[in-house]
Amino acid sequence: MAGKAGIVLVVTILLLSGFSLLYVFNAPTQTAGGLTDPSNLPVKGTMNITIYADSGGWNYSHGPINPTLYIPLDYIVTFTVIEEDNLPHTLTINKGAKENSGASLTLVSSGQLTQVPGHVAKATYEFFTTGVYTYWCTFHPATMVAQIQVNATASNGTTANSSAVNSAVPFHSFQPYSNFVEPVSMMIMKTMKTAAVMVH
Amino acid sequence: MSSTGLLITASIVLSFFFIFLFLLYYKYLSVKTEVDVAANNENYYDYSSYLIDKKKTSSAISLNSFIMNDSKSIGIRFLITSIVFFFIAGTFGVIMRVSLFYPHPTLFAGKEVLYDILTTEHAILMIYMWAIGSALGLAYYLLPRFLKLKSDKFGNFSSWSYWIWLLGGIFILLSRTSTRWYYYPPLALELTPYGAGSMNWLAVIGIEMIMIGVTISAIVLVRNIIYERSDSIPLSKMPLFAWSVLFTLIMFLASAPFLMTAMIMLFYDFVNPVFFTGSSSSPLFFAELFWTWGHPIVYIAILPQFGLIYEILPKFTGNKVYSYTSGVIALGLLLPLSELVWGHHLMESGFGIEWGLFFSTASLFVVIPSAITVFNYIGTMWTATKIRITIPMLFVINGIMDFVIGGITGVITAVLPLNEQTHGTYWVTGHFHFVFMGITVGIAFASIYMLWPSLTGGRVYNRRLAGWHFALTAVGSMIMSMGWTVGGFLGMPRYVSGYFARYQIYQDVAIIGGVIIGIGQLFFLANLLLSMSAAPQTETSNALEDAYKNLSMAGGE
């Protein structure tokens, strides 16, 4: 019994030391996931993207929900984020097909985008490497999450509202937040929208 | 991952976790019932006291130690865990040292923040998990016999304290914090990789949990020493190790609230920075709170080992400790002094020449109890007719020597003018590595070697491997700390992943020492593996636990 315990102990010590070292070596070593724009980037053009921030999903009441954005490389993109409900939102991006809070860059913070429906916040950013990015809201990562595709060629120069894009999971089949968590806020939001229409 | 996938994964993981918990509980119940029945038959009302009196099985390393709540099992838990963390943090230390081979970062080029993480994890895990853990483990393991406990109560609390402490350590490891071990606020509040690390808040929770765990243990142990001590042992005859544990834990209970309060305030500052970085406050306030705890902790890390030296020495010299009374007084004097000298860590912070002089003078007074202790050791060896040189004795002699060097380098750096030169340099690193490698590491291993037959169920350690372990640890730590001390005196700054090229010789010497220490610890593992694979050779008693008999006996050394 004790003999086995000794072997187990030694193997545990060696394994744990190795794994701990590997774990530390995999620590994030860049702020904002290395996404901050370096200076002196080449600029090939500009483009504008307007997007509505709603806890049900990006562009929840404006066309396709959580659209995939196609952005050419080295274009200065101006993101115009419009508050739709009265909840805090951020526009946060990171490299990769999934949201990753450890290596993310927040373009629009909840302080810049106030919780007043209709408020507009703008941020510019230039994607300097190609690949798949994720843009999401740190407050609603389950619903407000979609991809950005950065391509080297600016052939089609598409915009955010292209109807060819959609996320893989149909949104309306599963709505955890709007169905269970935030019915009250949705109700308030709808009331305020109605009120806004009536004022106009 | 979609929400559905997340839910499914979480439920599967939770199910396995609950199955594991159920198995653990089943094992606990079956073992506990068995021992309870046996204890009842022998007219013991709690199984812990029965195990300590009658059974030797609970004193060996096994998985049962993790589910039984008697003092010995809890001691073994703390010991095993602290050894595991010693090797984890030691690996960090060696890799960190190797990365400093060239003046410019090469191993961590472009990601120097890894060096900061390794430094921080090495420091925090070594102090809170290894130094405190091994001291608590040895205290739990040895005190029942030393004090001839009347009954071994509150095992549940000790068990809780162990798990909280362990979880705290795991949190600190998982947080990959790079805030240095003192958590100074403007840096500690920046949750970025180049700040304190993205998950530094987890490290703050981890420290808080470690402190809560050790506080529970401290209260249980102090209660054991004061109330559960056998009536045949008056305070004036209590073994010196019990005295040192008592003083250490009182020191802990008196100074830990400062850190716990500071950490709660720091955690609040993550959300709403008012306490340390607000307009009406100062980061220096945190530094003062921290060092009010931070100085006593370095005494907490060596005081139990001072007591252990008093217990180990007479076994190999064959006589009594030279002066019992002065030993107790010296250990006790460190108690008030430890709370009065914390300012010498902040001498360059600009809190005024008066305070500087006060803390400088107070630091000088620490020499008195330390010197009494060292001369007590020397007197014990001096008056011996014959000294048996064994592996634990070698560790003890090396520890005393290292402590003298480390103590002197420490005291002269507390002198106000010299502090201008040595503050924030490798001199300080050299100073406390002399003390910690000699006393904390050395004496803990000396005790483990003395307890070897009991811990391993009657095995004998391989003396050749143990000798190599001792030699490499002693020589390596001497080379490493000496390289730092000399380089630090010339102004080599610590805590940085690169350095000026003119310091390369001192860094490289320290690297050689560090690698030698690392190789030395592998001999300990090999020893553990070899001796435990062999069949039991002796009885499971050991000399160290027999506190009231001086001469060495069979079993152990």
Short mmCIF file of N, CA and C in Angstrom, two decimals, chain B residues 61-156:
data_model
loop_
_atom_site.label_atom_id
_atom_site.label_comp_id
_atom_site.label_asym_id
_atom_site.label_seq_id
_atom_site.Cartn_x
_atom_site.Cartn_y
_atom_site.Cartn_z
N ILE B 61 1.98 7.76 4.89
CA ILE B 61 1.41 8.42 3.71
C ILE B 61 0.43 7.48 3.04
N SER B 62 -0.81 7.88 2.91
CA SER B 62 -1.77 7.10 2.12
C SER B 62 -2.94 8.00 1.78
N LEU B 63 -3.81 7.51 0.91
CA LEU B 63 -4.97 8.33 0.53
C LEU B 63 -5.92 8.50 1.71
N ASN B 64 -5.85 7.57 2.67
CA ASN B 64 -6.71 7.69 3.84
C ASN B 64 -6.47 9.00 4.60
N SER B 65 -5.22 9.52 4.50
CA SER B 65 -4.93 10.77 5.23
C SER B 65 -5.83 11.89 4.75
N PHE B 66 -6.33 11.78 3.52
CA PHE B 66 -7.13 12.87 2.98
C PHE B 66 -8.59 12.79 3.39
N ILE B 67 -8.99 11.67 4.02
CA ILE B 67 -10.38 11.61 4.46
C ILE B 67 -10.51 11.43 5.96
N MET B 68 -9.42 11.09 6.65
CA MET B 68 -9.49 10.98 8.11
C MET B 68 -9.18 12.33 8.73
N ASN B 69 -9.84 12.62 9.87
CA ASN B 69 -9.70 13.95 10.46
C ASN B 69 -8.87 13.97 11.73
N ASP B 70 -8.06 12.95 11.98
CA ASP B 70 -7.21 13.02 13.17
C ASP B 70 -5.98 13.87 12.85
N SER B 71 -5.32 14.33 13.91
CA SER B 71 -4.23 15.29 13.74
C SER B 71 -3.15 14.78 12.80
N LYS B 72 -2.79 13.48 12.94
CA LYS B 72 -1.69 12.96 12.12
C LYS B 72 -2.06 12.99 10.65
N SER B 73 -3.29 12.56 10.34
CA SER B 73 -3.68 12.55 8.93
C SER B 73 -3.66 13.95 8.37
N ILE B 74 -4.13 14.92 9.16
CA ILE B 74 -4.14 16.29 8.67
C ILE B 74 -2.71 16.80 8.50
N GLY B 75 -1.83 16.40 9.43
CA GLY B 75 -0.42 16.77 9.27
C GLY B 75 0.14 16.22 7.99
N ILE B 76 -0.18 14.95 7.67
CA ILE B 76 0.35 14.35 6.44
C ILE B 76 -0.22 15.05 5.22
N ARG B 77 -1.51 15.39 5.28
CA ARG B 77 -2.11 16.16 4.18
C ARG B 77 -1.33 17.42 3.90
N PHE B 78 -1.12 18.20 4.97
CA PHE B 78 -0.40 19.48 4.80
C PHE B 78 1.00 19.22 4.26
N LEU B 79 1.67 18.17 4.80
CA LEU B 79 3.05 17.90 4.37
C LEU B 79 3.09 17.53 2.89
N ILE B 80 2.23 16.59 2.48
CA ILE B 80 2.24 16.14 1.08
C ILE B 80 1.96 17.32 0.17
N THR B 81 0.90 18.09 0.50
CA THR B 81 0.53 19.20 -0.36
C THR B 81 1.65 20.23 -0.44
N SER B 82 2.28 20.51 0.72
CA SER B 82 3.33 21.52 0.68
C SER B 82 4.51 21.02 -0.15
N ILE B 83 4.80 19.71 -0.11
CA ILE B 83 5.90 19.20 -0.94
C ILE B 83 5.55 19.34 -2.42
N VAL B 84 4.30 19.02 -2.77
CA VAL B 84 3.89 19.17 -4.17
C VAL B 84 4.07 20.62 -4.62
N PHE B 85 3.62 21.55 -3.78
CA PHE B 85 3.74 22.96 -4.17
C PHE B 85 5.20 23.41 -4.16
N PHE B 86 6.03 22.79 -3.29
CA PHE B 86 7.46 23.11 -3.30
C PHE B 86 8.06 22.78 -4.66
N PHE B 87 7.65 21.63 -5.22
CA PHE B 87 8.21 21.25 -6.51
C PHE B 87 7.64 22.10 -7.64
N ILE B 88 6.35 22.43 -7.55
CA ILE B 88 5.77 23.31 -8.59
C ILE B 88 6.50 24.66 -8.59
N ALA B 89 6.56 25.28 -7.40
CA ALA B 89 7.18 26.60 -7.32
C ALA B 89 8.68 26.52 -7.59
N GLY B 90 9.30 25.38 -7.22
CA GLY B 90 10.72 25.23 -7.49
C GLY B 90 10.99 25.16 -8.98
N THR B 91 10.13 24.44 -9.72
CA THR B 91 10.28 24.40 -11.18
C THR B 91 10.20 25.81 -11.76
N PHE B 92 9.23 26.59 -11.26
CA PHE B 92 9.11 27.98 -11.72
C PHE B 92 10.42 28.72 -11.47
N GLY B 93 10.97 28.52 -10.26
CA GLY B 93 12.19 29.24 -9.89
C GLY B 93 13.34 28.89 -10.82
N VAL B 94 13.52 27.58 -11.10
CA VAL B 94 14.65 27.17 -11.93
C VAL B 94 14.50 27.72 -13.35
N ILE B 95 13.28 27.62 -13.92
CA ILE B 95 13.07 28.11 -15.29
C ILE B 95 13.31 29.62 -15.36
N MET B 96 12.82 30.32 -14.32
CA MET B 96 13.00 31.77 -14.25
C MET B 96 14.49 32.12 -14.24
N ARG B 97 15.26 31.34 -13.45
CA ARG B 97 16.70 31.58 -13.35
C ARG B 97 17.38 31.32 -14.69
N VAL B 98 17.02 30.19 -15.34
CA VAL B 98 17.68 29.85 -16.60
C VAL B 98 17.42 30.92 -17.65
N SER B 99 16.21 31.54 -17.59
CA SER B 99 15.88 32.55 -18.60
C SER B 99 16.76 33.78 -18.47
N LEU B 100 17.50 33.91 -17.36
CA LEU B 100 18.33 35.11 -17.15
C LEU B 100 19.77 34.89 -17.60
N PHE B 101 20.01 33.86 -18.41
CA PHE B 101 21.40 33.54 -18.74
C PHE B 101 22.07 34.69 -19.49
N TYR B 102 21.36 35.27 -20.43
CA TYR B 102 21.91 36.42 -21.16
C TYR B 102 21.28 37.70 -20.65
N PRO B 103 22.00 38.83 -20.75
CA PRO B 103 21.43 40.09 -20.24
C PRO B 103 20.10 40.43 -20.90
N HIS B 104 19.98 40.16 -22.21
CA HIS B 104 18.71 40.41 -22.87
C HIS B 104 17.86 39.16 -22.76
N PRO B 105 16.55 39.31 -22.56
CA PRO B 105 15.70 38.12 -22.45
C PRO B 105 15.79 37.30 -23.74
N THR B 106 16.07 36.02 -23.59
CA THR B 106 16.13 35.15 -24.77
C THR B 106 15.00 34.12 -24.73
N LEU B 107 14.88 33.42 -23.61
CA LEU B 107 13.83 32.40 -23.49
C LEU B 107 12.45 33.05 -23.55
N PHE B 108 12.31 34.22 -22.93
CA PHE B 108 11.03 34.90 -22.88
C PHE B 108 11.04 36.14 -23.77
N ALA B 109 11.86 36.15 -24.82
CA ALA B 109 11.95 37.34 -25.66
C ALA B 109 10.59 37.65 -26.26
N GLY B 110 10.15 38.88 -26.12
CA GLY B 110 8.86 39.28 -26.66
C GLY B 110 7.69 38.98 -25.74
N LYS B 111 7.90 38.16 -24.74
CA LYS B 111 6.83 37.89 -23.77
C LYS B 111 7.42 37.88 -22.37
N GLU B 112 8.11 38.99 -22.04
CA GLU B 112 8.81 39.09 -20.77
C GLU B 112 7.86 39.00 -19.58
N VAL B 113 6.58 39.19 -19.84
CA VAL B 113 5.62 39.16 -18.73
C VAL B 113 5.57 37.77 -18.10
N LEU B 114 5.99 36.74 -18.86
CA LEU B 114 6.04 35.39 -18.28
C LEU B 114 7.02 35.35 -17.11
N TYR B 115 8.11 36.13 -17.23
CA TYR B 115 9.08 36.18 -16.12
C TYR B 115 8.40 36.73 -14.87
N ASP B 116 7.59 37.79 -15.05
CA ASP B 116 6.89 38.37 -13.90
C ASP B 116 5.95 37.36 -13.27
N ILE B 117 5.24 36.59 -14.12
CA ILE B 117 4.31 35.59 -13.58
C ILE B 117 5.09 34.55 -12.78
N LEU B 118 6.21 34.08 -13.35
CA LEU B 118 6.98 33.05 -12.67
C LEU B 118 7.51 33.56 -11.33
N THR B 119 8.01 34.81 -11.32
CA THR B 119 8.51 35.37 -10.06
C THR B 119 7.42 35.39 -9.01
N THR B 120 6.24 35.91 -9.41
CA THR B 120 5.16 36.06 -8.46
C THR B 120 4.68 34.71 -7.93
N GLU B 121 4.47 33.77 -8.87
CA GLU B 121 3.97 32.46 -8.45
C GLU B 121 5.00 31.76 -7.57
N HIS B 122 6.28 31.86 -7.94
CA HIS B 122 7.33 31.25 -7.13
C HIS B 122 7.28 31.78 -5.70
N ALA B 123 7.18 33.12 -5.58
CA ALA B 123 7.20 33.73 -4.24
C ALA B 123 5.97 33.34 -3.44
N ILE B 124 4.78 33.53 -4.01
CA ILE B 124 3.55 33.31 -3.24
C ILE B 124 3.42 31.84 -2.87
N LEU B 125 3.65 30.94 -3.84
CA LEU B 125 3.47 29.53 -3.55
C LEU B 125 4.50 29.05 -2.54
N MET B 126 5.74 29.52 -2.67
CA MET B 126 6.77 29.08 -1.72
C MET B 126 6.43 29.54 -0.31
N ILE B 127 6.00 30.79 -0.15
CA ILE B 127 5.76 31.30 1.20
C ILE B 127 4.49 30.72 1.78
N TYR B 128 3.37 30.83 1.03
CA TYR B 128 2.08 30.47 1.64
C TYR B 128 1.82 28.98 1.58
N MET B 129 2.28 28.30 0.53
CA MET B 129 1.98 26.88 0.43
C MET B 129 3.10 26.02 1.00
N TRP B 130 4.35 26.35 0.72
CA TRP B 130 5.43 25.49 1.20
C TRP B 130 5.83 25.85 2.63
N ALA B 131 6.19 27.11 2.90
CA ALA B 131 6.70 27.45 4.23
C ALA B 131 5.62 27.27 5.29
N ILE B 132 4.46 27.89 5.08
CA ILE B 132 3.40 27.78 6.06
C ILE B 132 2.84 26.36 6.07
N GLY B 133 2.68 25.77 4.87
CA GLY B 133 2.11 24.43 4.79
C GLY B 133 2.96 23.39 5.49
N SER B 134 4.28 23.42 5.24
CA SER B 134 5.11 22.40 5.86
C SER B 134 5.18 22.63 7.37
N ALA B 135 5.20 23.90 7.80
CA ALA B 135 5.24 24.16 9.24
C ALA B 135 3.96 23.65 9.91
N LEU B 136 2.80 23.93 9.28
CA LEU B 136 1.53 23.44 9.85
C LEU B 136 1.50 21.92 9.85
N GLY B 137 1.99 21.32 8.75
CA GLY B 137 1.98 19.87 8.66
C GLY B 137 2.80 19.25 9.78
N LEU B 138 4.02 19.79 9.97
CA LEU B 138 4.87 19.22 11.02
C LEU B 138 4.25 19.48 12.39
N ALA B 139 3.61 20.64 12.57
CA ALA B 139 2.99 20.93 13.87
C ALA B 139 1.87 19.95 14.14
N TYR B 140 0.99 19.72 13.14
CA TYR B 140 -0.11 18.78 13.33
C TYR B 140 0.42 17.37 13.58
N TYR B 141 1.50 17.02 12.89
CA TYR B 141 2.01 15.66 12.99
C TYR B 141 2.70 15.41 14.33
N LEU B 142 3.49 16.40 14.78
CA LEU B 142 4.35 16.15 15.94
C LEU B 142 3.67 16.49 17.26
N LEU B 143 2.81 17.53 17.27
CA LEU B 143 2.33 18.03 18.56
C LEU B 143 1.55 17.00 19.38
N PRO B 144 0.72 16.12 18.79
CA PRO B 144 -0.01 15.17 19.64
C PRO B 144 0.91 14.36 20.55
N ARG B 145 2.04 13.91 20.03
CA ARG B 145 2.97 13.15 20.86
C ARG B 145 3.73 14.08 21.80
N PHE B 146 4.13 15.24 21.30
CA PHE B 146 4.90 16.18 22.12
C PHE B 146 4.10 16.60 23.36
N LEU B 147 2.79 16.80 23.15
CA LEU B 147 1.98 17.33 24.25
C LEU B 147 1.20 16.25 24.95
N LYS B 148 1.29 15.00 24.46
CA LYS B 148 0.48 13.89 24.98
C LYS B 148 -0.98 14.33 25.09
N LEU B 149 -1.56 14.70 23.97
CA LEU B 149 -2.89 15.30 23.95
C LEU B 149 -3.90 14.48 24.73
N LYS B 150 -4.74 15.17 25.50
CA LYS B 150 -5.81 14.48 26.24
C LYS B 150 -6.86 13.98 25.26
N SER B 151 -7.29 14.83 24.37
CA SER B 151 -8.19 14.38 23.31
C SER B 151 -7.92 15.23 22.09
N ASP B 152 -8.17 14.64 20.94
CA ASP B 152 -7.83 15.28 19.67
C ASP B 152 -9.12 15.75 19.02
N LYS B 153 -9.58 16.92 19.46
CA LYS B 153 -10.88 17.40 18.99
C LYS B 153 -10.73 18.34 17.80
N PHE B 154 -11.85 18.77 17.27
CA PHE B 154 -11.91 19.79 16.21
C PHE B 154 -11.18 19.38 14.94
N GLY B 155 -11.15 18.07 14.68
CA GLY B 155 -10.55 17.62 13.42
C GLY B 155 -11.32 18.12 12.22
N ASN B 156 -12.65 18.28 12.37
CA ASN B 156 -13.44 18.79 11.24
C ASN B 156 -12.97 20.17 10.83
#
